[in-house]
Each structure stands twice: as structure tokens, then as C-alpha cells.
Short mmCIF file of N, CA and C in Angstrom, two decimals:
data_model
loop_
_atom_site.label_atom_id
_atom_site.label_comp_id
_atom_site.label_asym_id
_atom_site.label_seq_id
_atom_site.Cartn_x
_atom_site.Cartn_y
_atom_site.Cartn_z
N VAL A 1 -16.57 -3.09 -8.20
CA VAL A 1 -17.37 -2.32 -7.16
C VAL A 1 -18.22 -2.91 -5.70
N PHE A 2 -17.27 -2.11 -4.96
CA PHE A 2 -17.46 -2.37 -3.64
C PHE A 2 -19.16 -2.08 -2.60
N GLU A 3 -19.18 -2.67 -1.56
CA GLU A 3 -20.60 -2.12 -1.25
C GLU A 3 -20.33 -0.82 -0.64
N ASP A 4 -19.31 0.00 -0.52
CA ASP A 4 -19.29 1.51 -0.15
C ASP A 4 -18.93 2.10 -1.64
N ASN A 5 -19.28 1.81 -2.68
CA ASN A 5 -19.20 2.39 -4.29
C ASN A 5 -17.91 2.56 -4.39
N SER A 6 -16.75 2.30 -3.57
CA SER A 6 -15.34 2.65 -4.22
C SER A 6 -15.15 1.38 -5.60
N VAL A 7 -14.29 1.68 -6.08
CA VAL A 7 -14.07 1.16 -6.98
C VAL A 7 -12.50 0.50 -7.38
N GLY A 8 -12.25 -0.96 -7.63
CA GLY A 8 -10.71 -1.04 -7.62
C GLY A 8 -10.69 -2.41 -8.63
N VAL A 9 -9.84 -2.38 -8.68
CA VAL A 9 -9.42 -3.97 -9.84
C VAL A 9 -8.57 -5.03 -8.85
N VAL A 10 -8.86 -5.77 -8.99
CA VAL A 10 -8.63 -7.33 -8.38
C VAL A 10 -6.75 -7.56 -9.05
N PHE A 11 -6.20 -7.71 -8.12
CA PHE A 11 -4.87 -7.91 -8.49
C PHE A 11 -4.00 -9.16 -8.17
N TYR A 12 -4.55 -9.87 -6.89
CA TYR A 12 -4.15 -10.86 -6.10
C TYR A 12 -5.45 -12.15 -5.74
N VAL A 13 -5.66 -13.17 -6.31
CA VAL A 13 -6.37 -14.03 -6.07
C VAL A 13 -5.82 -15.52 -5.17
N SER A 14 -6.17 -15.88 -3.77
CA SER A 14 -5.59 -16.94 -3.26
C SER A 14 -7.07 -17.69 -2.72
N ASP A 15 -6.82 -19.12 -1.78
CA ASP A 15 -7.69 -19.27 -1.43
C ASP A 15 -7.83 -18.67 -0.23
N LYS A 16 -6.93 -17.78 0.50
CA LYS A 16 -7.25 -17.31 1.48
C LYS A 16 -7.74 -15.85 1.54
N TYR A 17 -7.44 -15.22 0.44
CA TYR A 17 -7.54 -13.83 0.48
C TYR A 17 -7.82 -13.33 -0.91
N CYS A 18 -8.05 -11.95 -1.26
CA CYS A 18 -7.91 -11.53 -2.61
C CYS A 18 -7.63 -10.33 -1.81
N LEU A 19 -6.79 -9.58 -3.30
CA LEU A 19 -6.39 -8.01 -3.05
C LEU A 19 -7.07 -7.24 -4.60
N ALA A 20 -7.23 -6.18 -4.09
CA ALA A 20 -7.61 -5.23 -4.89
C ALA A 20 -6.94 -3.62 -4.81
N MET A 21 -6.71 -3.17 -6.05
CA MET A 21 -5.78 -1.82 -6.05
C MET A 21 -7.11 -0.86 -6.28
N SER A 22 -6.62 0.54 -5.62
CA SER A 22 -7.38 1.66 -6.23
C SER A 22 -7.26 2.27 -7.49
N LEU A 23 -8.03 2.88 -8.27
CA LEU A 23 -8.08 3.09 -9.57
C LEU A 23 -7.01 4.48 -9.49
N SER A 24 -7.23 4.89 -8.53
CA SER A 24 -6.33 6.54 -8.60
C SER A 24 -5.24 6.57 -8.10
N GLU A 25 -4.25 6.96 -7.81
CA GLU A 25 -3.38 6.92 -6.71
C GLU A 25 -2.85 8.74 -6.58
N SER A 26 -2.14 8.92 -5.48
CA SER A 26 -1.44 10.23 -5.43
C SER A 26 0.49 10.41 -4.73
N ARG A 27 0.27 11.59 -5.34
CA ARG A 27 1.94 11.94 -5.06
C ARG A 27 1.79 12.55 -3.70
N MET A 28 2.74 12.32 -2.72
CA MET A 28 2.77 12.79 -1.44
C MET A 28 3.68 12.40 -0.51
N LYS A 29 4.10 12.92 0.72
CA LYS A 29 5.13 12.29 1.75
C LYS A 29 4.26 11.39 2.81
N TRP A 30 4.82 10.26 3.11
CA TRP A 30 4.45 9.52 4.18
C TRP A 30 4.15 10.03 5.51
N ASP A 31 5.06 10.98 5.97
CA ASP A 31 4.60 11.36 6.88
C ASP A 31 4.51 12.95 6.98
N PRO A 32 4.03 13.53 6.88
CA PRO A 32 4.20 15.10 6.78
C PRO A 32 4.49 15.79 8.36
N MET A 33 3.85 15.26 9.48
CA MET A 33 4.12 15.47 10.31
C MET A 33 5.67 14.99 11.46
N PHE A 34 6.50 13.90 10.92
CA PHE A 34 7.22 13.50 11.30
C PHE A 34 6.83 13.15 12.91
N LYS A 35 5.89 12.11 12.92
CA LYS A 35 5.38 11.58 14.19
C LYS A 35 5.77 10.05 14.40
N GLY A 36 6.47 9.35 13.45
CA GLY A 36 6.27 7.97 13.53
C GLY A 36 6.60 7.31 14.79
N ARG A 37 5.72 6.15 14.93
CA ARG A 37 5.75 5.29 15.76
C ARG A 37 6.18 4.04 16.34
N ARG A 38 5.76 3.30 14.96
CA ARG A 38 6.31 1.90 15.14
C ARG A 38 7.61 1.61 14.43
N ASN A 39 7.90 0.27 14.47
CA ASN A 39 9.43 0.23 13.74
C ASN A 39 9.18 -1.28 13.18
N PHE A 40 8.63 -1.20 11.68
CA PHE A 40 8.33 -2.89 11.52
C PHE A 40 9.65 -2.92 10.04
N VAL A 41 10.66 -3.66 10.63
CA VAL A 41 12.06 -3.71 9.96
C VAL A 41 11.65 -4.70 9.11
N ASN A 42 11.40 -5.94 9.16
CA ASN A 42 11.16 -6.86 8.41
C ASN A 42 10.40 -6.99 7.33
N ILE A 43 10.79 -6.72 6.27
CA ILE A 43 10.45 -6.60 4.80
C ILE A 43 10.86 -8.07 4.00
N PRO A 44 9.83 -8.44 3.32
CA PRO A 44 10.15 -9.85 2.94
C PRO A 44 10.80 -9.48 1.21
N ASP A 45 11.35 -10.44 0.71
CA ASP A 45 11.80 -10.19 -0.31
C ASP A 45 10.54 -10.90 -1.65
N GLU A 46 11.10 -10.81 -2.84
CA GLU A 46 9.76 -11.38 -3.64
C GLU A 46 9.56 -12.78 -3.77
N GLN A 47 10.25 -13.54 -3.49
CA GLN A 47 10.12 -14.91 -3.35
C GLN A 47 9.54 -15.08 -2.04
N ASN A 48 9.62 -14.76 -1.00
CA ASN A 48 8.91 -15.10 0.66
C ASN A 48 7.86 -14.16 0.29
N CYS A 49 7.11 -13.52 -0.13
CA CYS A 49 6.56 -12.60 0.07
C CYS A 49 5.21 -12.94 0.55
N ASN A 50 4.57 -14.29 0.29
CA ASN A 50 3.18 -15.01 0.28
C ASN A 50 3.68 -15.84 1.91
N ARG A 51 4.79 -16.07 2.45
CA ARG A 51 4.72 -16.87 3.64
C ARG A 51 4.89 -15.48 4.82
N TYR A 52 5.25 -14.32 4.52
CA TYR A 52 5.13 -13.34 5.33
C TYR A 52 3.87 -12.70 5.32
N TYR A 53 2.97 -12.57 4.31
CA TYR A 53 1.91 -11.96 4.19
C TYR A 53 1.00 -12.17 5.09
N VAL A 54 0.44 -11.21 5.96
CA VAL A 54 -0.53 -11.18 6.76
C VAL A 54 -1.76 -10.34 6.64
N PRO A 55 -3.09 -10.99 6.24
CA PRO A 55 -4.26 -10.15 5.84
C PRO A 55 -4.45 -8.91 6.39
N ASN A 56 -4.13 -8.88 7.63
CA ASN A 56 -4.85 -7.65 8.26
C ASN A 56 -3.39 -6.80 8.45
N TYR A 57 -2.52 -7.17 8.44
CA TYR A 57 -1.23 -6.15 9.10
C TYR A 57 -1.65 -5.03 8.74
N ALA A 58 -1.24 -4.97 7.26
CA ALA A 58 -1.68 -3.46 6.43
C ALA A 58 -2.78 -2.41 7.58
N ASP A 59 -4.07 -3.58 7.36
CA ASP A 59 -5.10 -2.40 7.87
C ASP A 59 -4.65 -1.83 9.44
N ILE A 60 -4.24 -2.66 10.25
CA ILE A 60 -3.63 -2.58 11.46
C ILE A 60 -2.62 -1.24 11.40
N CYS A 61 -1.69 -1.60 10.98
CA CYS A 61 -0.46 -0.37 10.66
C CYS A 61 -1.56 0.92 10.24
N THR A 62 -1.95 0.65 9.16
CA THR A 62 -2.85 1.95 8.33
C THR A 62 -3.86 2.49 9.84
N ASN A 63 -4.71 1.53 10.38
CA ASN A 63 -5.40 2.37 11.32
C ASN A 63 -4.60 2.81 12.67
N ASP A 64 -3.31 2.61 13.06
CA ASP A 64 -2.62 2.77 13.70
C ASP A 64 -2.24 4.59 13.09
N LEU A 65 -2.09 4.41 12.22
CA LEU A 65 -1.15 5.83 11.79
C LEU A 65 -2.54 6.84 11.51
N VAL A 66 -3.68 6.02 11.02
CA VAL A 66 -4.79 7.44 11.29
C VAL A 66 -5.20 8.12 12.17
N GLN A 67 -4.98 6.97 13.50
CA GLN A 67 -5.21 7.35 14.66
C GLN A 67 -3.70 8.43 15.23
N THR A 68 -2.91 8.41 14.53
CA THR A 68 -2.18 9.37 14.96
C THR A 68 -1.86 10.73 14.07
N TYR A 69 -2.52 10.68 13.00
CA TYR A 69 -2.63 12.09 11.73
C TYR A 69 -3.77 12.59 12.00
N GLY A 70 -4.72 11.45 11.92
CA GLY A 70 -6.49 11.75 11.79
C GLY A 70 -6.52 11.57 10.02
N THR A 71 -7.59 11.37 10.09
CA THR A 71 -8.08 11.08 8.50
C THR A 71 -7.99 12.23 7.52
N GLN A 72 -7.95 13.21 8.33
CA GLN A 72 -7.90 14.87 7.26
C GLN A 72 -6.20 15.13 7.12
N SER A 73 -5.51 14.50 7.77
CA SER A 73 -4.22 14.94 7.69
C SER A 73 -3.65 14.39 6.15
N ALA A 74 -2.52 14.85 5.69
CA ALA A 74 -1.78 14.77 4.35
C ALA A 74 -0.93 13.45 4.29
N SER A 75 -1.07 12.39 5.44
CA SER A 75 -0.14 11.42 5.39
C SER A 75 -0.88 10.58 4.63
N ALA A 76 0.29 9.63 3.66
CA ALA A 76 -0.44 8.36 3.02
C ALA A 76 -1.63 7.74 3.47
N ALA A 77 -1.33 7.27 4.82
CA ALA A 77 -2.33 6.58 5.27
C ALA A 77 -3.85 7.15 5.22
N ALA A 78 -3.81 8.53 5.41
CA ALA A 78 -4.98 8.85 5.69
C ALA A 78 -5.50 9.23 4.12
N TRP A 79 -4.87 9.31 3.02
CA TRP A 79 -5.46 9.17 1.56
C TRP A 79 -6.27 8.25 1.21
N CYS A 80 -5.18 6.86 1.89
CA CYS A 80 -5.72 5.75 1.65
C CYS A 80 -7.11 5.58 2.33
N VAL A 81 -7.49 5.78 3.34
CA VAL A 81 -8.78 5.66 4.07
C VAL A 81 -9.79 6.59 3.61
N ARG A 82 -9.31 7.45 2.97
CA ARG A 82 -10.28 8.21 2.30
C ARG A 82 -11.18 7.80 1.00
N TYR A 83 -10.01 6.68 0.26
CA TYR A 83 -10.23 6.60 -0.59
C TYR A 83 -12.03 5.34 -0.82
N GLY A 84 -12.04 5.10 0.58
CA GLY A 84 -13.09 4.27 0.73
C GLY A 84 -13.05 3.22 1.95
N ARG A 85 -14.18 2.91 2.61
CA ARG A 85 -13.87 1.89 3.81
C ARG A 85 -13.32 0.86 3.19
N LYS A 86 -12.83 0.44 4.08
CA LYS A 86 -11.86 -0.99 4.04
C LYS A 86 -10.68 -0.89 3.53
N TRP A 87 -10.14 0.37 3.10
CA TRP A 87 -9.16 0.63 2.04
C TRP A 87 -7.87 0.83 2.99
N HIS A 88 -6.82 0.65 2.82
CA HIS A 88 -5.46 0.84 3.66
C HIS A 88 -4.17 1.38 2.65
N LEU A 89 -3.18 1.66 3.60
CA LEU A 89 -2.02 1.98 2.95
C LEU A 89 -1.63 0.69 2.68
N PRO A 90 -0.88 -0.01 1.61
CA PRO A 90 -0.39 -1.17 1.47
C PRO A 90 0.84 -1.69 2.20
N SER A 91 0.94 -2.46 2.48
CA SER A 91 1.98 -3.39 3.31
C SER A 91 3.55 -3.24 1.77
N ALA A 92 4.53 -3.70 2.29
CA ALA A 92 5.46 -3.86 1.49
C ALA A 92 5.35 -5.08 0.69
N ALA A 93 4.86 -6.21 1.72
CA ALA A 93 4.15 -7.21 0.98
C ALA A 93 3.11 -7.15 -0.25
N GLU A 94 2.14 -6.73 0.13
CA GLU A 94 1.08 -6.24 -0.88
C GLU A 94 2.08 -5.41 -1.95
N LEU A 95 2.79 -4.68 -1.92
CA LEU A 95 2.80 -3.85 -3.01
C LEU A 95 3.69 -4.67 -4.23
N ILE A 96 4.56 -5.81 -3.18
CA ILE A 96 5.50 -6.68 -3.92
C ILE A 96 4.35 -7.60 -4.75
N LEU A 97 3.44 -8.16 -4.33
CA LEU A 97 2.46 -8.80 -4.97
C LEU A 97 2.02 -7.93 -6.33
N LEU A 98 1.22 -7.06 -5.88
CA LEU A 98 1.16 -5.80 -6.97
C LEU A 98 2.35 -5.87 -7.80
N SER A 99 3.42 -5.42 -7.44
CA SER A 99 4.28 -5.22 -8.77
C SER A 99 4.62 -6.43 -9.74
N ARG A 100 4.30 -7.64 -9.25
CA ARG A 100 4.43 -9.05 -10.26
C ARG A 100 3.27 -8.87 -10.89
N GLN A 101 2.37 -8.24 -10.50
CA GLN A 101 0.91 -8.51 -11.57
C GLN A 101 0.71 -7.11 -12.30
N ALA A 102 1.81 -6.32 -12.30
CA ALA A 102 1.34 -4.58 -12.72
C ALA A 102 1.27 -4.78 -14.04
N ASN A 103 1.99 -5.65 -14.86
CA ASN A 103 2.28 -5.98 -16.37
C ASN A 103 1.35 -6.74 -17.03
N ASN A 104 0.34 -7.53 -15.91
CA ASN A 104 -0.29 -8.41 -15.98
C ASN A 104 -1.85 -7.82 -17.64
N SER A 105 -1.59 -8.63 -18.79
CA SER A 105 -2.49 -7.41 -19.39
C SER A 105 -3.67 -7.43 -19.43
N ALA A 106 -4.60 -8.81 -18.17
CA ALA A 106 -5.88 -8.25 -17.86
C ALA A 106 -6.15 -7.55 -16.69
N ILE A 107 -5.01 -7.42 -15.99
CA ILE A 107 -5.16 -6.25 -15.10
C ILE A 107 -4.68 -4.59 -15.82
N THR A 108 -3.95 -4.38 -16.81
CA THR A 108 -3.56 -3.07 -17.50
C THR A 108 -5.02 -2.86 -18.03
N ALA A 109 -5.93 -3.77 -18.64
CA ALA A 109 -6.82 -3.80 -19.67
C ALA A 109 -7.96 -3.62 -19.03
N ALA A 110 -8.11 -3.95 -17.67
CA ALA A 110 -9.11 -3.57 -16.35
C ALA A 110 -9.23 -2.05 -15.81
N LEU A 111 -7.55 -1.97 -15.23
CA LEU A 111 -7.60 -0.11 -15.16
C LEU A 111 -7.93 0.71 -16.04
N SER A 112 -7.08 0.54 -17.84
CA SER A 112 -7.48 1.26 -18.54
C SER A 112 -9.26 1.24 -18.74
N GLN A 113 -9.83 0.11 -18.89
CA GLN A 113 -11.59 0.23 -18.98
C GLN A 113 -12.23 1.18 -17.69
N LYS A 114 -11.68 1.23 -16.70
CA LYS A 114 -12.44 1.81 -15.87
C LYS A 114 -11.64 3.33 -15.41
N GLY A 115 -10.91 4.16 -16.09
CA GLY A 115 -10.05 5.06 -16.38
C GLY A 115 -9.19 5.17 -15.24
N GLY A 116 -8.48 4.33 -14.09
CA GLY A 116 -7.56 3.91 -13.82
C GLY A 116 -6.17 4.39 -14.18
N VAL A 117 -5.31 4.61 -13.33
CA VAL A 117 -3.84 5.35 -13.35
C VAL A 117 -3.00 3.77 -13.46
N PRO A 118 -2.18 3.68 -14.34
CA PRO A 118 -1.24 2.31 -14.20
C PRO A 118 -0.45 2.32 -12.94
N PHE A 119 0.16 1.28 -12.45
CA PHE A 119 0.92 0.98 -11.64
C PHE A 119 2.15 1.13 -11.83
N LYS A 120 3.11 2.20 -11.95
CA LYS A 120 4.24 2.93 -12.39
C LYS A 120 4.80 3.64 -11.40
N GLY A 121 6.21 3.15 -11.06
CA GLY A 121 6.55 4.17 -10.06
C GLY A 121 7.29 3.60 -8.85
N ARG A 122 7.45 4.60 -7.49
CA ARG A 122 7.91 4.14 -6.39
C ARG A 122 6.63 4.54 -5.59
N TYR A 123 6.38 3.88 -4.76
CA TYR A 123 5.08 3.50 -3.82
C TYR A 123 5.32 3.00 -2.29
N TRP A 124 4.57 4.15 -1.67
CA TRP A 124 5.13 4.08 -0.15
C TRP A 124 4.25 3.04 0.61
N ALA A 125 5.16 2.29 1.67
CA ALA A 125 4.14 1.05 2.19
C ALA A 125 4.07 1.56 3.50
N CYS A 126 3.17 0.78 4.17
CA CYS A 126 3.26 1.18 5.50
C CYS A 126 4.21 1.17 6.60
N ASN A 127 5.15 -0.02 5.95
CA ASN A 127 6.16 -0.39 6.61
C ASN A 127 7.39 0.88 7.09
N GLU A 128 7.70 0.61 8.58
CA GLU A 128 8.31 1.65 8.88
C GLU A 128 9.68 0.97 8.91
N HIS A 129 10.85 1.76 8.56
CA HIS A 129 12.03 1.46 8.89
C HIS A 129 12.39 1.79 10.13
N ASP A 130 12.22 3.10 10.63
CA ASP A 130 12.80 3.53 12.01
C ASP A 130 11.85 4.77 12.26
N LYS A 131 12.08 5.80 13.06
CA LYS A 131 11.09 6.93 13.08
C LYS A 131 11.19 8.04 11.93
N ALA A 132 12.24 8.07 11.25
CA ALA A 132 12.52 9.09 10.06
C ALA A 132 12.15 8.28 8.87
N MET A 133 12.45 7.13 8.59
CA MET A 133 12.00 6.60 7.50
C MET A 133 11.33 5.60 7.13
N ALA A 134 10.39 5.15 5.79
CA ALA A 134 9.42 4.21 5.90
C ALA A 134 9.99 3.50 4.32
N PHE A 135 9.49 2.19 4.19
CA PHE A 135 9.73 1.81 3.34
C PHE A 135 8.90 1.90 1.57
N VAL A 136 9.63 1.96 0.22
CA VAL A 136 8.70 2.17 -0.82
C VAL A 136 9.19 1.00 -1.47
N VAL A 137 8.39 0.51 -2.50
CA VAL A 137 8.32 -0.14 -3.34
C VAL A 137 8.40 -0.20 -4.87
N ASP A 138 9.73 -0.16 -5.43
CA ASP A 138 9.65 0.25 -7.04
C ASP A 138 8.34 -1.11 -7.75
N SER A 139 7.64 -0.38 -8.35
CA SER A 139 6.65 -1.16 -9.47
C SER A 139 7.79 -2.06 -10.54
N ASN A 140 8.75 -1.41 -10.64
CA ASN A 140 9.33 -2.24 -11.73
C ASN A 140 10.36 -3.28 -10.94
N GLY A 141 9.82 -4.17 -10.79
CA GLY A 141 10.73 -5.65 -9.97
C GLY A 141 10.63 -5.97 -8.28
N GLY A 142 9.63 -5.11 -7.70
CA GLY A 142 9.28 -4.79 -6.31
C GLY A 142 10.51 -4.75 -5.57
N ILE A 143 11.01 -4.43 -5.70
CA ILE A 143 12.52 -3.88 -4.97
C ILE A 143 12.36 -2.83 -3.73
N SER A 144 12.33 -3.22 -2.67
CA SER A 144 12.10 -1.79 -1.52
C SER A 144 13.37 -1.25 -1.05
N ALA A 145 13.02 -0.28 -0.64
CA ALA A 145 14.24 0.75 0.09
C ALA A 145 13.71 1.25 1.16
N ALA A 146 14.31 1.79 2.29
CA ALA A 146 14.09 2.92 2.87
C ALA A 146 14.60 4.20 2.66
N MET A 147 13.30 4.99 2.72
CA MET A 147 13.60 6.33 2.33
C MET A 147 12.81 7.27 3.18
N PRO A 148 13.48 8.55 3.25
CA PRO A 148 12.79 9.71 4.44
C PRO A 148 11.26 9.67 4.38
N LYS A 149 10.61 9.85 5.46
CA LYS A 149 9.56 10.11 5.08
C LYS A 149 9.17 11.38 4.77
N THR A 150 9.96 12.48 4.66
CA THR A 150 9.31 13.47 4.20
C THR A 150 9.50 13.45 2.60
N SER A 151 9.91 12.70 2.22
CA SER A 151 10.07 12.30 0.39
C SER A 151 8.69 12.39 0.09
N ILE A 152 8.49 12.59 -1.45
CA ILE A 152 7.44 12.36 -2.29
C ILE A 152 7.41 11.43 -3.32
N PHE A 153 6.43 10.42 -2.78
CA PHE A 153 6.16 9.09 -3.80
C PHE A 153 4.74 8.96 -3.75
N GLN A 154 4.47 7.85 -4.57
CA GLN A 154 3.09 7.47 -5.33
C GLN A 154 2.82 6.83 -3.86
N VAL A 155 1.13 6.63 -3.86
CA VAL A 155 0.23 6.31 -2.97
C VAL A 155 -0.65 5.72 -3.86
N ARG A 156 -1.20 4.66 -3.43
CA ARG A 156 -2.11 3.56 -4.19
C ARG A 156 -2.57 3.05 -2.83
N ALA A 157 -4.06 3.02 -2.97
CA ALA A 157 -4.60 2.12 -1.84
C ALA A 157 -4.79 0.80 -2.14
N VAL A 158 -4.79 -0.06 -1.20
CA VAL A 158 -5.33 -1.52 -1.56
C VAL A 158 -6.43 -2.23 -0.24
N ARG A 159 -6.97 -2.95 -1.12
CA ARG A 159 -8.15 -3.67 0.03
C ARG A 159 -8.22 -4.77 -0.28
N ALA A 160 -7.80 -5.66 1.27
CA ALA A 160 -8.03 -7.27 1.45
C ALA A 160 -9.39 -7.71 1.37
N PHE A 161 -9.92 -8.63 0.56
CA PHE A 161 -11.46 -8.90 0.83
C PHE A 161 -11.05 -10.69 1.23
#
């Protein structure tokens, strides 16, 4: 439980930062109003994920998206911000890290104990491919692909601390 009373399960710990995932998730479009403005194309593969991870990248991206759409919009970024203070729409790198740990028995048990939803399926990342497409990451192997922003995929909030 974090200081804002939001609850998550820690899935990654390093000497520089930790990551937690939200207990719940939603299914929605990345961009219901089709106003994409950024173009973040360089998506790391699983082997290079730690090298490319920038702890505040997803926070910056989420804040930009929320400024564009507002916190009450149906965008994936707004859903993550509404989960709690300091939560964000994860980057592809964060989702790749999460996919590596998704079947870890300790994480699965912690999610179950807290009433959380298992991490299974394809999840929106904050990374945009172009104005019309953003990246999704598959929980089974961490494979990413660009998909139309109006498609419906899962959304799970992440918090770095």
C-alpha cells in the first residue's frame, strides 16, 4: 500500500528503482479521440530492456497524454493516472520487464492474495509508433507490435519508486 492508499504488487527491484503493477486493469482504446502528438519509435527488445529503461520516461509520456486528453477522458493514460498518484501508463520497456516476471510464483501469489487480476494478454504501452498507432506488448514473451490506437487492449498501471 502506497502513501495515497493505492495498492500494487512489486514486480521488479534493482539498486536504482523498483516497479509495481496495479491490482486491476481495464480494456480500452489507447487514444479514443485520435490526437496523437508524440513519436517514440525505438522500442527495446527483451535483451536490451534494462539498457534503454529511463525511470521517468513513462511518467513524462503519461503526463503529456493526460494534458492532451484530460484525466476524465477514456484514454489509457488517464485510466492509469486515476488509479492513484504517481501511477502511469507503462512504457514498452516496463511491460517487457513485467512480462518476464508475470509467471513468477511469488508475484502470482501476491496478486491472488490481494484480489488482483492476473497479467495475461496484450497491453498498451505509452510508446507511439506514429500518429495513428501505438505499441502493445504481449504478456507471453514480451513481444511488442504497433497497433491502431482505436483498437481495444488491456491497460495496467505501473508505478516507479
